[in-house]
């Protein structure tokens, strides 16, 4: 009986552990997010030029945890963390000269993240109006994350972020 209880406890512990991201997985997520926002797959280019991905692992873990919390509060917190990530990207991508045009498009979209008050108003409004669609995207993305399909996770997150930040 003790053996069964210990085995069950071990399995439950393993099942609830969060997955620790690596820098290369962060690059896949960022490439997926770019694809979700600007509809261009730059994974190969980012793998060659992105720097500092290892420093973003904790932020992505926090964002995933907030998205898993769910609801408007969890999603708003997660989007705030994603805003921090997006604001860090310019220095991480400054060596990516071969995709300057794509980065410019991403930067144009990401300007909203430099205006926290406007961002919060927009996200709050869009979460109320489009909650079902955004929630569906986030649930799909979380399934991709748990399946370690990080590019797909990023892509669907990018699509959800576009919907959450639209005017």
PDB file of C-alpha atoms in Angstrom:
ATOM      1  CA  UNK A   1       0.000   0.000   0.000  1.00  0.00           C
ATOM      2  CA  UNK A   2       2.826   2.397   0.877  1.00  0.00           C
ATOM      3  CA  UNK A   3       4.516   1.596  -2.449  1.00  0.00           C
ATOM      4  CA  UNK A   4       1.329   2.422  -4.373  1.00  0.00           C
ATOM      5  CA  UNK A   5       0.905   5.684  -2.468  1.00  0.00           C
ATOM      6  CA  UNK A   6       4.517   6.725  -3.111  1.00  0.00           C
ATOM      7  CA  UNK A   7       4.209   5.808  -6.781  1.00  0.00           C
ATOM      8  CA  UNK A   8       1.000   7.821  -7.102  1.00  0.00           C
ATOM      9  CA  UNK A   9       2.631  10.786  -5.350  1.00  0.00           C
ATOM     10  CA  UNK A  10       5.662  10.602  -7.653  1.00  0.00           C
ATOM     11  CA  UNK A  11       3.500  10.421 -10.782  1.00  0.00           C
ATOM     12  CA  UNK A  12       1.367  13.347  -9.576  1.00  0.00           C
ATOM     13  CA  UNK A  13       4.486  15.409  -8.861  1.00  0.00           C
ATOM     14  CA  UNK A  14       5.955  14.730 -12.293  1.00  0.00           C
ATOM     15  CA  UNK A  15       2.637  15.484 -13.993  1.00  0.00           C
ATOM     16  CA  UNK A  16       2.367  18.911 -12.358  1.00  0.00           C
ATOM     17  CA  UNK A  17       5.941  20.073 -12.910  1.00  0.00           C
ATOM     18  CA  UNK A  18       6.335  22.959 -15.302  1.00  0.00           C
ATOM     19  CA  UNK A  19       8.466  22.496 -18.359  1.00  0.00           C
ATOM     20  CA  UNK A  20      11.724  24.479 -18.187  1.00  0.00           C
ATOM     21  CA  UNK A  21      12.314  26.216 -21.501  1.00  0.00           C
ATOM     22  CA  UNK A  22      15.650  26.400 -23.265  1.00  0.00           C
ATOM     23  CA  UNK A  23      16.944  29.303 -25.324  1.00  0.00           C
ATOM     24  CA  UNK A  24      16.329  27.431 -28.575  1.00  0.00           C
ATOM     25  CA  UNK A  25      12.720  26.801 -27.572  1.00  0.00           C
ATOM     26  CA  UNK A  26      12.308  30.508 -26.796  1.00  0.00           C
ATOM     27  CA  UNK A  27      13.554  31.252 -30.317  1.00  0.00           C
ATOM     28  CA  UNK A  28      10.882  28.893 -31.685  1.00  0.00           C
ATOM     29  CA  UNK A  29       8.237  30.727 -29.643  1.00  0.00           C
ATOM     30  CA  UNK A  30       9.416  34.151 -30.814  1.00  0.00           C
ATOM     31  CA  UNK A  31       9.471  32.958 -34.436  1.00  0.00           C
ATOM     32  CA  UNK A  32       5.970  31.561 -34.013  1.00  0.00           C
ATOM     33  CA  UNK A  33       4.741  34.816 -32.481  1.00  0.00           C
ATOM     34  CA  UNK A  34       6.188  36.729 -35.418  1.00  0.00           C
ATOM     35  CA  UNK A  35       4.408  34.353 -37.792  1.00  0.00           C
ATOM     36  CA  UNK A  36       1.153  34.843 -35.886  1.00  0.00           C
ATOM     37  CA  UNK A  37       1.495  38.629 -36.051  1.00  0.00           C
ATOM     38  CA  UNK A  38       3.026  39.319 -39.488  1.00  0.00           C
ATOM     39  CA  UNK A  39       2.377  35.954 -41.195  1.00  0.00           C
ATOM     40  CA  UNK A  40       6.025  35.270 -42.023  1.00  0.00           C
ATOM     41  CA  UNK A  41       8.070  32.283 -40.806  1.00  0.00           C
ATOM     42  CA  UNK A  42      11.539  33.573 -39.872  1.00  0.00           C
ATOM     43  CA  UNK A  43      12.545  30.625 -37.656  1.00  0.00           C
ATOM     44  CA  UNK A  44      15.713  29.751 -39.588  1.00  0.00           C
ATOM     45  CA  UNK A  45      16.869  33.368 -39.555  1.00  0.00           C
ATOM     46  CA  UNK A  46      16.151  33.797 -35.838  1.00  0.00           C
ATOM     47  CA  UNK A  47      18.011  30.596 -35.009  1.00  0.00           C
ATOM     48  CA  UNK A  48      21.063  32.118 -36.676  1.00  0.00           C
ATOM     49  CA  UNK A  49      20.884  35.649 -35.268  1.00  0.00           C
ATOM     50  CA  UNK A  50      18.786  35.971 -32.096  1.00  0.00           C
ATOM     51  CA  UNK A  51      20.776  36.667 -28.958  1.00  0.00           C
ATOM     52  CA  UNK A  52      19.708  36.614 -25.318  1.00  0.00           C
ATOM     53  CA  UNK A  53      16.984  33.994 -25.705  1.00  0.00           C
ATOM     54  CA  UNK A  54      18.178  32.248 -22.536  1.00  0.00           C
ATOM     55  CA  UNK A  55      17.320  35.379 -20.550  1.00  0.00           C
ATOM     56  CA  UNK A  56      13.682  35.224 -21.699  1.00  0.00           C
ATOM     57  CA  UNK A  57      12.915  31.731 -20.389  1.00  0.00           C
ATOM     58  CA  UNK A  58      11.612  32.913 -17.002  1.00  0.00           C
ATOM     59  CA  UNK A  59       9.384  35.538 -18.588  1.00  0.00           C
ATOM     60  CA  UNK A  60       7.820  32.996 -20.947  1.00  0.00           C
ATOM     61  CA  UNK A  61       7.318  30.574 -18.035  1.00  0.00           C
ATOM     62  CA  UNK A  62       5.530  33.353 -16.123  1.00  0.00           C
ATOM     63  CA  UNK A  63       3.362  34.230 -19.125  1.00  0.00           C
ATOM     64  CA  UNK A  64       2.365  30.582 -19.601  1.00  0.00           C
ATOM     65  CA  UNK A  65       1.516  30.292 -15.910  1.00  0.00           C
ATOM     66  CA  UNK A  66      -0.646  33.424 -16.118  1.00  0.00           C
ATOM     67  CA  UNK A  67      -2.392  32.147 -19.263  1.00  0.00           C
ATOM     68  CA  UNK A  68      -3.044  28.843 -17.479  1.00  0.00           C
ATOM     69  CA  UNK A  69      -4.647  30.776 -14.614  1.00  0.00           C
ATOM     70  CA  UNK A  70      -7.208  31.860 -17.189  1.00  0.00           C
ATOM     71  CA  UNK A  71      -9.901  34.468 -17.096  1.00  0.00           C
ATOM     72  CA  UNK A  72      -9.549  38.135 -17.787  1.00  0.00           C
ATOM     73  CA  UNK A  73      -7.186  38.652 -14.826  1.00  0.00           C
ATOM     74  CA  UNK A  74      -4.835  35.841 -15.839  1.00  0.00           C
ATOM     75  CA  UNK A  75      -4.851  36.845 -19.487  1.00  0.00           C
ATOM     76  CA  UNK A  76      -4.241  40.515 -18.682  1.00  0.00           C
ATOM     77  CA  UNK A  77      -1.295  39.581 -16.441  1.00  0.00           C
ATOM     78  CA  UNK A  78       0.106  37.313 -19.149  1.00  0.00           C
ATOM     79  CA  UNK A  79      -0.178  40.038 -21.783  1.00  0.00           C
ATOM     80  CA  UNK A  80       1.674  42.427 -19.457  1.00  0.00           C
ATOM     81  CA  UNK A  81       4.511  39.868 -19.238  1.00  0.00           C
ATOM     82  CA  UNK A  82       4.455  39.435 -23.015  1.00  0.00           C
ATOM     83  CA  UNK A  83       4.713  43.229 -23.302  1.00  0.00           C
ATOM     84  CA  UNK A  84       7.922  43.062 -21.247  1.00  0.00           C
ATOM     85  CA  UNK A  85       9.248  40.335 -23.540  1.00  0.00           C
ATOM     86  CA  UNK A  86       8.376  42.318 -26.662  1.00  0.00           C
ATOM     87  CA  UNK A  87      10.091  45.388 -25.247  1.00  0.00           C
ATOM     88  CA  UNK A  88      13.268  43.306 -24.742  1.00  0.00           C
ATOM     89  CA  UNK A  89      13.275  41.916 -28.283  1.00  0.00           C
ATOM     90  CA  UNK A  90      14.922  44.836 -30.121  1.00  0.00           C
ATOM     91  CA  UNK A  91      18.269  44.257 -28.405  1.00  0.00           C
ATOM     92  CA  UNK A  92      17.936  40.476 -28.769  1.00  0.00           C
ATOM     93  CA  UNK A  93      17.252  40.816 -32.502  1.00  0.00           C
ATOM     94  CA  UNK A  94      19.683  43.603 -33.421  1.00  0.00           C
ATOM     95  CA  UNK A  95      21.943  41.144 -35.280  1.00  0.00           C
ATOM     96  CA  UNK A  96      19.054  39.948 -37.462  1.00  0.00           C
ATOM     97  CA  UNK A  97      19.714  42.285 -40.380  1.00  0.00           C
ATOM     98  CA  UNK A  98      18.537  39.767 -42.985  1.00  0.00           C
ATOM     99  CA  UNK A  99      14.947  40.159 -41.748  1.00  0.00           C
ATOM    100  CA  UNK A 100      14.910  43.922 -41.123  1.00  0.00           C
ATOM    101  CA  UNK A 101      11.682  44.333 -43.107  1.00  0.00           C
ATOM    102  CA  UNK A 102       9.882  41.709 -41.042  1.00  0.00           C
ATOM    103  CA  UNK A 103      11.211  43.189 -37.808  1.00  0.00           C
ATOM    104  CA  UNK A 104       9.990  46.598 -38.934  1.00  0.00           C
ATOM    105  CA  UNK A 105       6.474  45.188 -39.463  1.00  0.00           C
ATOM    106  CA  UNK A 106       6.600  43.537 -36.045  1.00  0.00           C
ATOM    107  CA  UNK A 107       7.830  46.793 -34.517  1.00  0.00           C
ATOM    108  CA  UNK A 108       4.960  48.744 -36.074  1.00  0.00           C
ATOM    109  CA  UNK A 109       2.456  46.362 -34.502  1.00  0.00           C
ATOM    110  CA  UNK A 110       4.330  46.281 -31.166  1.00  0.00           C
ATOM    111  CA  UNK A 111       4.225  50.079 -30.666  1.00  0.00           C
ATOM    112  CA  UNK A 112       1.076  49.581 -28.617  1.00  0.00           C
ATOM    113  CA  UNK A 113       3.208  47.863 -25.958  1.00  0.00           C
ATOM    114  CA  UNK A 114       5.086  51.133 -25.388  1.00  0.00           C
ATOM    115  CA  UNK A 115       1.829  52.781 -24.281  1.00  0.00           C
ATOM    116  CA  UNK A 116       0.778  50.847 -21.155  1.00  0.00           C
ATOM    117  CA  UNK A 117      -2.389  52.860 -20.514  1.00  0.00           C
ATOM    118  CA  UNK A 118      -3.674  52.481 -24.073  1.00  0.00           C
ATOM    119  CA  UNK A 119      -2.603  48.825 -24.088  1.00  0.00           C
ATOM    120  CA  UNK A 120      -4.541  48.086 -20.905  1.00  0.00           C
ATOM    121  CA  UNK A 121      -7.668  49.824 -22.219  1.00  0.00           C
ATOM    122  CA  UNK A 122      -7.499  47.984 -25.536  1.00  0.00           C
ATOM    123  CA  UNK A 123      -6.783  44.589 -24.005  1.00  0.00           C
ATOM    124  CA  UNK A 124      -9.537  45.017 -21.409  1.00  0.00           C
ATOM    125  CA  UNK A 125     -12.051  45.957 -24.098  1.00  0.00           C
ATOM    126  CA  UNK A 126     -11.022  43.199 -26.514  1.00  0.00           C
ATOM    127  CA  UNK A 127     -10.986  40.543 -23.799  1.00  0.00           C
ATOM    128  CA  UNK A 128     -14.588  41.417 -23.005  1.00  0.00           C
ATOM    129  CA  UNK A 129     -15.749  41.604 -26.619  1.00  0.00           C
ATOM    130  CA  UNK A 130     -13.696  38.723 -28.059  1.00  0.00           C
ATOM    131  CA  UNK A 131     -13.199  36.572 -24.960  1.00  0.00           C
ATOM    132  CA  UNK A 132     -14.490  33.371 -26.537  1.00  0.00           C
ATOM    133  CA  UNK A 133     -12.164  33.583 -29.538  1.00  0.00           C
ATOM    134  CA  UNK A 134      -9.135  34.736 -27.527  1.00  0.00           C
ATOM    135  CA  UNK A 135      -9.769  32.057 -24.907  1.00  0.00           C
ATOM    136  CA  UNK A 136     -10.026  29.396 -27.620  1.00  0.00           C
ATOM    137  CA  UNK A 137      -6.724  30.520 -29.130  1.00  0.00           C
ATOM    138  CA  UNK A 138      -5.019  30.515 -25.741  1.00  0.00           C
ATOM    139  CA  UNK A 139      -6.301  27.043 -24.900  1.00  0.00           C
ATOM    140  CA  UNK A 140      -5.027  25.779 -28.272  1.00  0.00           C
ATOM    141  CA  UNK A 141      -1.679  27.457 -27.630  1.00  0.00           C
ATOM    142  CA  UNK A 142      -1.394  25.912 -24.161  1.00  0.00           C
ATOM    143  CA  UNK A 143      -2.051  22.483 -25.657  1.00  0.00           C
ATOM    144  CA  UNK A 144       0.751  23.146 -28.159  1.00  0.00           C
ATOM    145  CA  UNK A 145       3.019  24.268 -25.309  1.00  0.00           C
ATOM    146  CA  UNK A 146       2.347  21.109 -23.297  1.00  0.00           C
ATOM    147  CA  UNK A 147       3.050  19.063 -26.446  1.00  0.00           C
ATOM    148  CA  UNK A 148       6.349  20.955 -26.806  1.00  0.00           C
ATOM    149  CA  UNK A 149       5.294  22.385 -30.170  1.00  0.00           C
ATOM    150  CA  UNK A 150       6.789  25.760 -29.359  1.00  0.00           C
ATOM    151  CA  UNK A 151       6.568  27.366 -32.808  1.00  0.00           C
ATOM    152  CA  UNK A 152       2.842  26.520 -32.970  1.00  0.00           C
ATOM    153  CA  UNK A 153       2.406  27.819 -29.415  1.00  0.00           C
ATOM    154  CA  UNK A 154       4.004  31.125 -30.399  1.00  0.00           C
ATOM    155  CA  UNK A 155       2.029  31.373 -33.630  1.00  0.00           C
ATOM    156  CA  UNK A 156      -1.351  30.951 -31.945  1.00  0.00           C
ATOM    157  CA  UNK A 157      -0.270  33.309 -29.144  1.00  0.00           C
ATOM    158  CA  UNK A 158       0.684  35.879 -31.780  1.00  0.00           C
ATOM    159  CA  UNK A 159      -2.760  35.564 -33.361  1.00  0.00           C
ATOM    160  CA  UNK A 160      -4.430  35.952 -29.949  1.00  0.00           C
ATOM    161  CA  UNK A 161      -2.267  38.992 -29.171  1.00  0.00           C
ATOM    162  CA  UNK A 162      -3.264  40.646 -32.446  1.00  0.00           C
ATOM    163  CA  UNK A 163      -6.914  40.127 -31.556  1.00  0.00           C
ATOM    164  CA  UNK A 164      -6.382  41.330 -27.976  1.00  0.00           C
ATOM    165  CA  UNK A 165      -4.579  44.516 -29.051  1.00  0.00           C
ATOM    166  CA  UNK A 166      -6.596  45.512 -32.126  1.00  0.00           C
ATOM    167  CA  UNK A 167      -8.293  48.910 -32.326  1.00  0.00           C
TER     168      UNK A 167
END
